[in-house]
Amino acid sequence: GPFELHPVKTRIALLTKMRFCSVNKIGAGYIDIHLVLTSPFENAACFYKIDNLANRFFVHHARLHHTTDITDELKFYMAMAYQVGNRVHIKAKK
């Protein structure tokens, strides 16, 4: 779906109603991204680190070396993060 790019000093954020994904670093041969989710997915193979933001949001970090790193699993979480960006999790609680 549609989103806006929001470049800041440390990253390029993707946002709809709120930030749901960021490109954190472009290195030699890789790109580091993170996805904002409302639950931790510790058993997901595509993430190397998860940050807990006050038990409200969980920032899931992934490192992409090649287009093949964009697996069906990662696409699933990307779509979930996009829903977080659209604040679907808030609507569901009402």
Short mmCIF file of N, CA and C in Angstrom, two decimals:
data_model
loop_
_atom_site.label_atom_id
_atom_site.label_comp_id
_atom_site.label_asym_id
_atom_site.label_seq_id
_atom_site.Cartn_x
_atom_site.Cartn_y
_atom_site.Cartn_z
N GLY A 1 0.81 -1.19 0.00
CA GLY A 1 0.00 0.00 0.00
C GLY A 1 0.85 1.25 0.00
N PRO A 2 0.21 2.38 -0.04
CA PRO A 2 0.94 3.65 -0.07
C PRO A 2 1.61 3.95 1.27
N PHE A 3 2.76 4.63 1.20
CA PHE A 3 3.47 5.06 2.40
C PHE A 3 4.31 6.27 2.03
N GLU A 4 4.81 6.96 3.06
CA GLU A 4 5.69 8.11 2.85
C GLU A 4 7.08 7.75 3.36
N LEU A 5 8.09 8.34 2.72
CA LEU A 5 9.46 8.23 3.20
C LEU A 5 9.75 9.42 4.09
N HIS A 6 10.39 9.17 5.22
CA HIS A 6 10.71 10.23 6.16
C HIS A 6 12.19 10.10 6.53
N PRO A 7 13.08 10.78 5.77
CA PRO A 7 14.51 10.68 6.09
C PRO A 7 14.86 11.53 7.31
N VAL A 8 15.62 10.94 8.21
CA VAL A 8 16.17 11.65 9.37
C VAL A 8 17.66 11.34 9.43
N LYS A 9 18.34 11.88 10.40
CA LYS A 9 19.80 11.75 10.48
C LYS A 9 20.27 10.30 10.53
N THR A 10 19.57 9.45 11.28
CA THR A 10 20.06 8.09 11.52
C THR A 10 19.39 7.02 10.68
N ARG A 11 18.33 7.33 9.95
CA ARG A 11 17.64 6.30 9.18
C ARG A 11 16.65 6.95 8.20
N ILE A 12 16.09 6.10 7.35
CA ILE A 12 14.99 6.50 6.48
C ILE A 12 13.78 5.70 6.94
N ALA A 13 12.78 6.38 7.46
CA ALA A 13 11.59 5.72 7.97
C ALA A 13 10.52 5.65 6.88
N LEU A 14 9.74 4.58 6.95
CA LEU A 14 8.55 4.43 6.11
C LEU A 14 7.36 4.59 7.04
N LEU A 15 6.40 5.42 6.65
CA LEU A 15 5.27 5.64 7.53
C LEU A 15 3.98 5.80 6.76
N THR A 16 2.91 5.44 7.42
CA THR A 16 1.55 5.73 6.96
C THR A 16 1.00 6.67 8.03
N LYS A 17 0.24 6.17 8.98
CA LYS A 17 -0.20 6.99 10.11
C LYS A 17 0.88 7.08 11.18
N MET A 18 1.76 6.07 11.20
CA MET A 18 2.93 6.06 12.09
C MET A 18 4.04 5.27 11.42
N ARG A 19 5.25 5.38 11.95
CA ARG A 19 6.40 4.66 11.40
C ARG A 19 6.21 3.15 11.60
N PHE A 20 6.45 2.39 10.54
CA PHE A 20 6.30 0.94 10.65
C PHE A 20 7.55 0.20 10.20
N CYS A 21 8.46 0.88 9.53
CA CYS A 21 9.67 0.26 9.02
C CYS A 21 10.73 1.33 8.85
N SER A 22 11.98 0.93 8.98
CA SER A 22 13.08 1.86 8.73
C SER A 22 14.23 1.13 8.06
N VAL A 23 14.93 1.87 7.21
CA VAL A 23 16.22 1.43 6.70
C VAL A 23 17.24 2.11 7.61
N ASN A 24 17.95 1.30 8.40
CA ASN A 24 18.85 1.84 9.41
C ASN A 24 20.28 2.03 8.93
N LYS A 25 20.73 1.13 8.06
CA LYS A 25 22.11 1.21 7.61
C LYS A 25 22.25 0.52 6.26
N ILE A 26 23.02 1.15 5.40
CA ILE A 26 23.39 0.53 4.14
C ILE A 26 24.90 0.30 4.23
N GLY A 27 25.27 -0.96 4.35
CA GLY A 27 26.68 -1.32 4.49
C GLY A 27 27.22 -1.93 3.21
N ALA A 28 28.45 -2.38 3.28
CA ALA A 28 29.07 -3.04 2.14
C ALA A 28 28.45 -4.43 2.00
N GLY A 29 27.53 -4.57 1.08
CA GLY A 29 26.93 -5.87 0.82
C GLY A 29 25.69 -6.19 1.65
N TYR A 30 25.13 -5.24 2.38
CA TYR A 30 23.92 -5.51 3.15
C TYR A 30 23.14 -4.23 3.43
N ILE A 31 21.89 -4.42 3.82
CA ILE A 31 21.03 -3.34 4.29
C ILE A 31 20.40 -3.81 5.60
N ASP A 32 20.49 -2.98 6.63
CA ASP A 32 19.81 -3.27 7.90
C ASP A 32 18.49 -2.54 7.91
N ILE A 33 17.44 -3.28 8.23
CA ILE A 33 16.10 -2.69 8.35
C ILE A 33 15.52 -3.08 9.70
N HIS A 34 14.47 -2.39 10.09
CA HIS A 34 13.68 -2.88 11.21
C HIS A 34 12.21 -2.68 10.93
N LEU A 35 11.41 -3.55 11.55
CA LEU A 35 9.96 -3.51 11.44
C LEU A 35 9.39 -3.28 12.83
N VAL A 36 8.35 -2.47 12.93
CA VAL A 36 7.69 -2.20 14.20
C VAL A 36 6.45 -3.09 14.29
N LEU A 37 6.43 -3.94 15.32
CA LEU A 37 5.32 -4.87 15.53
C LEU A 37 4.81 -4.72 16.96
N THR A 38 3.62 -5.23 17.23
CA THR A 38 3.03 -5.08 18.56
C THR A 38 3.27 -6.28 19.47
N SER A 39 3.92 -7.31 18.96
CA SER A 39 4.29 -8.49 19.75
C SER A 39 5.68 -8.92 19.33
N PRO A 40 6.43 -9.54 20.24
CA PRO A 40 7.75 -10.05 19.85
C PRO A 40 7.62 -11.41 19.16
N PHE A 41 8.33 -11.57 18.07
CA PHE A 41 8.33 -12.83 17.33
C PHE A 41 9.74 -13.41 17.40
N GLU A 42 10.07 -13.93 18.58
CA GLU A 42 11.43 -14.37 18.89
C GLU A 42 11.86 -15.60 18.10
N ASN A 43 10.94 -16.38 17.62
CA ASN A 43 11.29 -17.60 16.88
C ASN A 43 11.36 -17.39 15.37
N ALA A 44 11.18 -16.16 14.92
CA ALA A 44 11.24 -15.88 13.49
C ALA A 44 12.70 -15.88 13.04
N ALA A 45 12.99 -16.67 12.03
CA ALA A 45 14.37 -16.82 11.55
C ALA A 45 14.90 -15.56 10.86
N CYS A 46 14.03 -14.68 10.43
CA CYS A 46 14.46 -13.52 9.65
C CYS A 46 14.99 -12.37 10.51
N PHE A 47 14.82 -12.42 11.83
CA PHE A 47 15.25 -11.32 12.70
C PHE A 47 16.47 -11.72 13.52
N TYR A 48 17.42 -10.78 13.65
CA TYR A 48 18.60 -11.07 14.47
C TYR A 48 18.53 -10.40 15.84
N LYS A 49 17.59 -9.47 16.02
CA LYS A 49 17.47 -8.77 17.29
C LYS A 49 16.07 -8.19 17.41
N ILE A 50 15.56 -8.12 18.64
CA ILE A 50 14.26 -7.50 18.90
C ILE A 50 14.42 -6.55 20.09
N ASP A 51 14.03 -5.30 19.91
CA ASP A 51 14.04 -4.32 20.99
C ASP A 51 12.62 -4.15 21.52
N ASN A 52 12.48 -4.09 22.82
CA ASN A 52 11.19 -3.92 23.48
C ASN A 52 11.03 -2.45 23.84
N LEU A 53 9.99 -1.82 23.32
CA LEU A 53 9.70 -0.43 23.65
C LEU A 53 8.50 -0.39 24.59
N ALA A 54 8.78 -0.52 25.88
CA ALA A 54 7.78 -0.41 26.95
C ALA A 54 6.63 -1.40 26.80
N ASN A 55 6.93 -2.59 26.29
CA ASN A 55 5.92 -3.64 26.08
C ASN A 55 4.76 -3.19 25.20
N ARG A 56 4.95 -2.13 24.46
CA ARG A 56 3.91 -1.62 23.56
C ARG A 56 4.23 -1.92 22.11
N PHE A 57 5.50 -1.70 21.76
CA PHE A 57 5.98 -1.99 20.42
C PHE A 57 7.28 -2.78 20.52
N PHE A 58 7.51 -3.62 19.52
CA PHE A 58 8.70 -4.44 19.47
C PHE A 58 9.37 -4.21 18.12
N VAL A 59 10.59 -3.72 18.15
CA VAL A 59 11.32 -3.38 16.94
C VAL A 59 12.15 -4.60 16.54
N HIS A 60 11.82 -5.17 15.39
CA HIS A 60 12.44 -6.40 14.89
C HIS A 60 13.46 -6.04 13.81
N HIS A 61 14.72 -6.40 14.06
CA HIS A 61 15.82 -6.05 13.16
C HIS A 61 16.14 -7.20 12.22
N ALA A 62 16.35 -6.87 10.94
CA ALA A 62 16.73 -7.86 9.93
C ALA A 62 17.87 -7.29 9.10
N ARG A 63 18.74 -8.17 8.65
CA ARG A 63 19.84 -7.77 7.77
C ARG A 63 19.65 -8.48 6.44
N LEU A 64 19.62 -7.69 5.38
CA LEU A 64 19.40 -8.22 4.03
C LEU A 64 20.69 -8.14 3.23
N HIS A 65 21.18 -9.30 2.82
CA HIS A 65 22.40 -9.37 2.00
C HIS A 65 22.07 -9.50 0.52
N HIS A 66 20.92 -10.08 0.23
CA HIS A 66 20.54 -10.36 -1.15
C HIS A 66 19.02 -10.35 -1.24
N THR A 67 18.50 -10.18 -2.42
CA THR A 67 17.04 -10.16 -2.58
C THR A 67 16.40 -11.46 -2.09
N THR A 68 17.16 -12.55 -2.09
CA THR A 68 16.61 -13.82 -1.59
C THR A 68 16.38 -13.80 -0.09
N ASP A 69 16.93 -12.80 0.62
CA ASP A 69 16.67 -12.65 2.06
C ASP A 69 15.26 -12.12 2.32
N ILE A 70 14.60 -11.63 1.29
CA ILE A 70 13.21 -11.18 1.42
C ILE A 70 12.33 -12.42 1.20
N THR A 71 12.24 -13.22 2.23
CA THR A 71 11.54 -14.49 2.19
C THR A 71 10.04 -14.29 2.40
N ASP A 72 9.28 -15.35 2.21
CA ASP A 72 7.85 -15.29 2.50
C ASP A 72 7.61 -14.95 3.96
N GLU A 73 8.47 -15.48 4.85
CA GLU A 73 8.34 -15.16 6.28
C GLU A 73 8.52 -13.66 6.51
N LEU A 74 9.56 -13.08 5.94
CA LEU A 74 9.80 -11.65 6.11
C LEU A 74 8.66 -10.84 5.49
N LYS A 75 8.18 -11.24 4.33
CA LYS A 75 7.05 -10.54 3.70
C LYS A 75 5.82 -10.56 4.60
N PHE A 76 5.59 -11.67 5.28
CA PHE A 76 4.47 -11.79 6.22
C PHE A 76 4.60 -10.73 7.31
N TYR A 77 5.79 -10.60 7.90
CA TYR A 77 6.00 -9.61 8.96
C TYR A 77 6.00 -8.18 8.42
N MET A 78 6.44 -8.00 7.18
CA MET A 78 6.37 -6.67 6.57
C MET A 78 4.91 -6.23 6.43
N ALA A 79 4.06 -7.14 5.99
CA ALA A 79 2.63 -6.81 5.87
C ALA A 79 2.03 -6.52 7.25
N MET A 80 2.46 -7.28 8.25
CA MET A 80 1.97 -7.05 9.61
C MET A 80 2.43 -5.66 10.11
N ALA A 81 3.68 -5.31 9.84
CA ALA A 81 4.19 -4.01 10.24
C ALA A 81 3.44 -2.88 9.52
N TYR A 82 3.10 -3.09 8.27
CA TYR A 82 2.32 -2.09 7.53
C TYR A 82 0.97 -1.85 8.21
N GLN A 83 0.36 -2.90 8.71
CA GLN A 83 -0.90 -2.76 9.45
C GLN A 83 -0.69 -1.97 10.74
N VAL A 84 0.45 -2.19 11.40
CA VAL A 84 0.78 -1.40 12.59
C VAL A 84 0.90 0.07 12.19
N GLY A 85 1.55 0.33 11.06
CA GLY A 85 1.66 1.71 10.57
C GLY A 85 0.31 2.35 10.32
N ASN A 86 -0.66 1.56 9.93
CA ASN A 86 -2.02 2.07 9.71
C ASN A 86 -2.85 2.07 10.99
N ARG A 87 -2.21 1.69 12.10
CA ARG A 87 -2.81 1.69 13.43
C ARG A 87 -4.01 0.74 13.54
N VAL A 88 -3.98 -0.35 12.79
CA VAL A 88 -5.04 -1.35 12.85
C VAL A 88 -5.13 -1.93 14.25
N HIS A 89 -4.00 -2.05 14.95
CA HIS A 89 -3.99 -2.59 16.30
C HIS A 89 -4.79 -1.72 17.27
N ILE A 90 -4.87 -0.42 17.02
CA ILE A 90 -5.67 0.48 17.86
C ILE A 90 -7.15 0.27 17.59
N LYS A 91 -7.52 0.16 16.33
CA LYS A 91 -8.91 -0.04 15.95
C LYS A 91 -9.45 -1.36 16.51
N ALA A 92 -8.60 -2.37 16.54
CA ALA A 92 -9.03 -3.70 17.02
C ALA A 92 -9.37 -3.69 18.50
N LYS A 93 -8.77 -2.78 19.28
CA LYS A 93 -9.00 -2.73 20.72
C LYS A 93 -10.28 -2.03 21.09
N LYS A 94 -10.86 -1.27 20.16
CA LYS A 94 -12.06 -0.49 20.49
C LYS A 94 -13.29 -1.36 20.61
#
